[in-house]
mmCIF file of C-alpha atoms in Angstrom:
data_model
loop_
_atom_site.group_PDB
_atom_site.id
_atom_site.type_symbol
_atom_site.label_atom_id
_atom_site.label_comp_id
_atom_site.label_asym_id
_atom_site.label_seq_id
_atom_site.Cartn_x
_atom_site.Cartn_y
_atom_site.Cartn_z
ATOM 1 C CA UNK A 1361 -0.539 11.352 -25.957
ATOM 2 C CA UNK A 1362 1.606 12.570 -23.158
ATOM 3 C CA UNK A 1363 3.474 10.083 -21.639
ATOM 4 C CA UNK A 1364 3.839 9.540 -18.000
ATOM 5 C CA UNK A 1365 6.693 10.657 -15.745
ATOM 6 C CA UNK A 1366 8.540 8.531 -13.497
ATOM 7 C CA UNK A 1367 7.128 10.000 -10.509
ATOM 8 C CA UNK A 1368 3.758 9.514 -11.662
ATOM 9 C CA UNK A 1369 3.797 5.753 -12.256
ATOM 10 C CA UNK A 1370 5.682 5.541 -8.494
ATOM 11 C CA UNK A 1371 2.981 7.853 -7.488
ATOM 12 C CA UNK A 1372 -0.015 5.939 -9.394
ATOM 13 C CA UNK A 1373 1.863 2.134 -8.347
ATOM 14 C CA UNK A 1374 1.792 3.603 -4.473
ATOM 15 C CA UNK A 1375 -1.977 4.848 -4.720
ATOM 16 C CA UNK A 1376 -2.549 1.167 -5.743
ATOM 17 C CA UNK A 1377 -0.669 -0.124 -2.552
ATOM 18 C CA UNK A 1378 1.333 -2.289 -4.969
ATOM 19 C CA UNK A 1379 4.657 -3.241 -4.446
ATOM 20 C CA UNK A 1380 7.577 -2.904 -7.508
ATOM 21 C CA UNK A 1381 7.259 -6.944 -7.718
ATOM 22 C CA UNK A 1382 3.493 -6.738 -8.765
ATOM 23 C CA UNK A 1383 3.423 -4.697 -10.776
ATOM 24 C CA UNK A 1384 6.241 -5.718 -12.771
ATOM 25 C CA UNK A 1385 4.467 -9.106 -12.609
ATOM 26 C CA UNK A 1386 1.556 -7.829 -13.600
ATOM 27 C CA UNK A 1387 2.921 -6.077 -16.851
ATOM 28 C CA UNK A 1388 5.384 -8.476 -17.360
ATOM 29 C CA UNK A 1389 8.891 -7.086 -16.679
ATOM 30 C CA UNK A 1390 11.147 -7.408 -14.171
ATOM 31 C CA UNK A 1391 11.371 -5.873 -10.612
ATOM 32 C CA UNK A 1392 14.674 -4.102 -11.600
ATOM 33 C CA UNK A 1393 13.331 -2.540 -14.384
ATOM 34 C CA UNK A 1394 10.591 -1.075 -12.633
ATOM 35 C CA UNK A 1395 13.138 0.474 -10.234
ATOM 36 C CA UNK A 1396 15.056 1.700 -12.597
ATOM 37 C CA UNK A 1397 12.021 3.561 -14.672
ATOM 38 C CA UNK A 1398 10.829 4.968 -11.318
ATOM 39 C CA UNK A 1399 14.024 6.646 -10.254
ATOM 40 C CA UNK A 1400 14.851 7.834 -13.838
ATOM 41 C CA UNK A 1401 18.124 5.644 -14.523
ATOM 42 C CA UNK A 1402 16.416 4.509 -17.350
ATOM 43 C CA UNK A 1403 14.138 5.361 -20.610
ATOM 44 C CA UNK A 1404 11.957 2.486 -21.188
ATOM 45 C CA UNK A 1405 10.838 1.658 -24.678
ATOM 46 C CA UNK A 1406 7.077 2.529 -25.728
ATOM 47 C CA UNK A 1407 5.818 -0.963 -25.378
ATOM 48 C CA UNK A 1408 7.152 -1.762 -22.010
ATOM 49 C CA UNK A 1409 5.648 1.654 -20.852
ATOM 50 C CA UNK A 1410 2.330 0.609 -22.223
ATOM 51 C CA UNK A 1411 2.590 -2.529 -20.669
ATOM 52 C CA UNK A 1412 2.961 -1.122 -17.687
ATOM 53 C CA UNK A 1413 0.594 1.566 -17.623
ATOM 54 C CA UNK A 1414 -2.433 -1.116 -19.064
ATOM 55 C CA UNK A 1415 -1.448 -2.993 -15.876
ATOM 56 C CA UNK A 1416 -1.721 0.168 -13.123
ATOM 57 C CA UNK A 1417 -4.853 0.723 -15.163
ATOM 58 C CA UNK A 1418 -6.037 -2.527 -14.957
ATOM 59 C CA UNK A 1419 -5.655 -2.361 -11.129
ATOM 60 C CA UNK A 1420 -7.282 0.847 -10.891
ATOM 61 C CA UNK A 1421 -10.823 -0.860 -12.631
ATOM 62 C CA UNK A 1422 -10.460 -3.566 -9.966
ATOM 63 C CA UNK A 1423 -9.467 -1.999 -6.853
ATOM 64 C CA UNK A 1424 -12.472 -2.973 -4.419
ATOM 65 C CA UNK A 1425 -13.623 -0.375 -1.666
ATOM 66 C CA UNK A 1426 -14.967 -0.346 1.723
ATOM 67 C CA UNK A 1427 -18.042 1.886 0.291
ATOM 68 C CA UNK A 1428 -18.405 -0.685 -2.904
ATOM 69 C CA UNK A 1429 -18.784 -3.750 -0.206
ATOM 70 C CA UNK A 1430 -20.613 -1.793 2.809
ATOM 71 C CA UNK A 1431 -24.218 -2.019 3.407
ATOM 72 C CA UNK A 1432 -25.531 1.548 3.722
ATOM 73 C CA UNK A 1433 -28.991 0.773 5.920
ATOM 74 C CA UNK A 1434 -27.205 1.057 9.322
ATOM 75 C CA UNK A 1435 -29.731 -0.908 11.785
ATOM 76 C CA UNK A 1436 -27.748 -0.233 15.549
ATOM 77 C CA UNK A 1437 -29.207 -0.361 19.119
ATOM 78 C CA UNK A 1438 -29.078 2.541 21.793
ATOM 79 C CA UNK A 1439 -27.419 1.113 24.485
ATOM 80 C CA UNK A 1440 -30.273 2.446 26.696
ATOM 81 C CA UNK A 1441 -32.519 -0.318 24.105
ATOM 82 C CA UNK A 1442 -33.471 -3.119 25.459
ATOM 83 C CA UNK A 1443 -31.979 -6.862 24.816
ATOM 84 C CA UNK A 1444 -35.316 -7.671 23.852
ATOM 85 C CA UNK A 1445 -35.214 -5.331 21.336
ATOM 86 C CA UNK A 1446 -31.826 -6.236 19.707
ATOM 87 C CA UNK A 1447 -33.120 -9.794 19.873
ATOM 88 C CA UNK A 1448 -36.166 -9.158 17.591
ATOM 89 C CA UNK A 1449 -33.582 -6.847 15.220
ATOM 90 C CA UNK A 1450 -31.284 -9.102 14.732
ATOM 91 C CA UNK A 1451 -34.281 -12.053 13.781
ATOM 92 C CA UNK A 1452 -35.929 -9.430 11.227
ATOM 93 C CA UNK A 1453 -32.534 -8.756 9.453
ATOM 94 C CA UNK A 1454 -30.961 -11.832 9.510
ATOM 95 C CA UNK A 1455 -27.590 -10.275 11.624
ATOM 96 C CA UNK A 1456 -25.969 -12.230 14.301
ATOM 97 C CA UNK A 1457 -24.332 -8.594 15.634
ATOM 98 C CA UNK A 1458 -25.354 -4.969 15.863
ATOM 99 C CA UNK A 1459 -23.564 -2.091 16.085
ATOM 100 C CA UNK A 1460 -24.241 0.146 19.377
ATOM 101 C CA UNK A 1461 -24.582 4.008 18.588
ATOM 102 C CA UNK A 1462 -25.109 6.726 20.664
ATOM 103 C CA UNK A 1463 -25.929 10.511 19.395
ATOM 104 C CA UNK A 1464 -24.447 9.080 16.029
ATOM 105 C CA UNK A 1465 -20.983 7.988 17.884
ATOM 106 C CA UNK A 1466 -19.784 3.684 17.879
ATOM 107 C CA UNK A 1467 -19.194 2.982 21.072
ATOM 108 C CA UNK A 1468 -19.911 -0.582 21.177
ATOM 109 C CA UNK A 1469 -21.930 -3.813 19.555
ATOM 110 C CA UNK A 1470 -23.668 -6.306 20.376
ATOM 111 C CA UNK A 1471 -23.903 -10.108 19.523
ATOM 112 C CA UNK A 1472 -25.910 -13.548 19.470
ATOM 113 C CA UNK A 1473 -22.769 -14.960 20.977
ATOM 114 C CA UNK A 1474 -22.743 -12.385 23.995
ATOM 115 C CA UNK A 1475 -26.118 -13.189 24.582
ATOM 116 C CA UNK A 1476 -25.971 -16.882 24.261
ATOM 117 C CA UNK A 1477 -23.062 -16.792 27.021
ATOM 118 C CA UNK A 1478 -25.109 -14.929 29.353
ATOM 119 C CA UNK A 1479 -27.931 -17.316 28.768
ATOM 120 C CA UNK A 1480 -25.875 -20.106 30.214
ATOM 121 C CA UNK A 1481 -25.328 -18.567 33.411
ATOM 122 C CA UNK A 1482 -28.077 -15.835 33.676
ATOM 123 C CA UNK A 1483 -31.964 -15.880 34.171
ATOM 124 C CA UNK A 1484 -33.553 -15.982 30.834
ATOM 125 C CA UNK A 1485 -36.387 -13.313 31.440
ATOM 126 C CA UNK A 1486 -34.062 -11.087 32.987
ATOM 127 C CA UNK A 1487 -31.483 -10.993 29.806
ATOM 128 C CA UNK A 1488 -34.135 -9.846 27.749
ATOM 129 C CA UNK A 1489 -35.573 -6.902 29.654
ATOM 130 C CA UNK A 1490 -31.921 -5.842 30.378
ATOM 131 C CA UNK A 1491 -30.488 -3.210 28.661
ATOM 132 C CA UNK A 1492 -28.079 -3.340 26.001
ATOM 133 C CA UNK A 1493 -25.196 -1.913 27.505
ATOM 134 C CA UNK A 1494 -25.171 -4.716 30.188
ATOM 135 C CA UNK A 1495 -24.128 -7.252 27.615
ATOM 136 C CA UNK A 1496 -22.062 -4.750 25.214
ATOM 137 C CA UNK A 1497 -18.873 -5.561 23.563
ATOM 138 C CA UNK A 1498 -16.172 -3.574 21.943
ATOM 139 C CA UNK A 1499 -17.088 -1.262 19.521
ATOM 140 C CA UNK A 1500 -16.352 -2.513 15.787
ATOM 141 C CA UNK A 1501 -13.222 -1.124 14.020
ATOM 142 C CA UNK A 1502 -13.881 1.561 11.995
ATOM 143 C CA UNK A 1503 -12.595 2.187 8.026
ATOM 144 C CA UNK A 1504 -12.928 5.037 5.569
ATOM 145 C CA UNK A 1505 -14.837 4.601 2.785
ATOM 146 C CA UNK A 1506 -11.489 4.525 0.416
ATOM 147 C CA UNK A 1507 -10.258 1.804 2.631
ATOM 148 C CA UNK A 1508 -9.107 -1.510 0.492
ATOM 149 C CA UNK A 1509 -11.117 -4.701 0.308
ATOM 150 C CA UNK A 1510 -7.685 -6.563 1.784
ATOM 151 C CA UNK A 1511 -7.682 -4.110 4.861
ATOM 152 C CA UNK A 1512 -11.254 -4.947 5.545
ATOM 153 C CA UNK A 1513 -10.811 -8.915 4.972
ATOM 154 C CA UNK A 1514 -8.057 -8.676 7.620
ATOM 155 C CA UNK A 1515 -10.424 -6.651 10.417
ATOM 156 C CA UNK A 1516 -12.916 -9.275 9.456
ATOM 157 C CA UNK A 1517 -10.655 -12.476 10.419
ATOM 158 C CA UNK A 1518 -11.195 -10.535 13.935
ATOM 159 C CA UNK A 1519 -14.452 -8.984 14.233
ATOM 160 C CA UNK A 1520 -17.843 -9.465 13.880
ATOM 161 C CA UNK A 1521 -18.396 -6.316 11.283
ATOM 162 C CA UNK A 1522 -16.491 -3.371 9.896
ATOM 163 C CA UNK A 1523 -17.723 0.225 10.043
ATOM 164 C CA UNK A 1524 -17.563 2.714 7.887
ATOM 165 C CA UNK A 1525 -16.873 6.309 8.928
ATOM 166 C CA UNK A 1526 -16.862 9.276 6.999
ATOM 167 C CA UNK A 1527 -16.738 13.168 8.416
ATOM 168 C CA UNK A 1528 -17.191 11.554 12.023
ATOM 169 C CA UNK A 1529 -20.895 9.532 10.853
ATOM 170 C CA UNK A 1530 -21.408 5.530 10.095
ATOM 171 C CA UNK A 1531 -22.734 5.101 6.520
ATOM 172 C CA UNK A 1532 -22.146 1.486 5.913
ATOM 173 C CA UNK A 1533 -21.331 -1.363 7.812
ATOM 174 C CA UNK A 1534 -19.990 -4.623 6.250
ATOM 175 C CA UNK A 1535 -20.033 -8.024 7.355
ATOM 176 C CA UNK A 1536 -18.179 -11.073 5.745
ATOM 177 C CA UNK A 1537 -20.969 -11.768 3.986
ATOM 178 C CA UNK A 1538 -20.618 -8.330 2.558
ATOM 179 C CA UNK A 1539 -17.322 -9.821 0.918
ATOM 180 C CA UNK A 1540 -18.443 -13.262 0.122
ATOM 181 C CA UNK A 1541 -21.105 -12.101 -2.223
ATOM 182 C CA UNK A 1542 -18.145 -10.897 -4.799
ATOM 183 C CA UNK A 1543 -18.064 -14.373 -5.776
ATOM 184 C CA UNK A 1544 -21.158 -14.754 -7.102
#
């Protein structure tokens, strides 16, 4: 067994996005000590480094994803479609928001809540044969798929939905309900 260097459990601890106090928490030691074992001051004893190398470990199997919680069907609107259109989408799926895309590119969404707004001060039939793009919104934020589950509960507090990009192309979306079902 080769054991690990200092620089790799700072490197491996970093990766994580932990900070010194949780992962000494985590494995049981102090703060200080983890310091001191990731500069080199000190030569921890074989059971302290196995504690905490189970713990980074540990934290590796559980690290949640942006591409373990996204959705990969990607239903959007053009915003040439009509509201009509986005309307009957969003009743087949079950989505109170879309995501607008145009030659593969987010450039904005659209929402029950847009639409109910406009209703209150706008003729009905004309809403619906309007075209998306009247009643767009900002686009949604955009993650990589490597992004962290915290990162995307965060965006979420904000925004309707979460993208996710890779090599310039959506290939998931997630909602909160995206993160809610981890509790099941």
């Amino acid at each position: 067994m080769e054991l690990p260097t200092p620089e790799s459990i700072k490197k491996r601890r970093m990766k994580l996005g932990l900070t010194q106090s949780a992962l000494a928490e985590k494995a049981n030691v102090s703060q200080p000590l983890i310091a001191r074992i990731e500069s080199g001051d000190v030569d921890p004893r074989l059971s302290t480094l196995r504690s905490i190398i189970n713990a980074l470990d540990e934290m590796e199997k559980c690290k949640v994803t942006a591409k373990d919680l996204m959705t990969s069907q990607i239903i959007s609107l053009s915003p040439e479609d009509t509201v009509d259109k986005a309307v009957k989408l969003m009743e087949k799926y079950g989505f109170s928001q879309l995501p607008v895309i145009e030659k593969g590119v987010p450039i904005g969404s659209i929402s029950e809540s847009i639409l109910v707004q406009a209703m209150g001060s706008e003729d009905i039939s004309r809403i619906s044969t309007s075209k998306v793009k009247q009643y767009m919104d900002e686009s949604f934020p955009a993650v990589s798929p490597r992004t962290d589950m915290g990162t995307v509960s965060h965006l979420l507090e904000s925004y309707h939905a979460v993208l996710v990009m890779e090599l310039g192309k959506v290939v998931g979306v997630i909602t909160k309900y995206d993160i809610m079902r981890l509790l099941k």
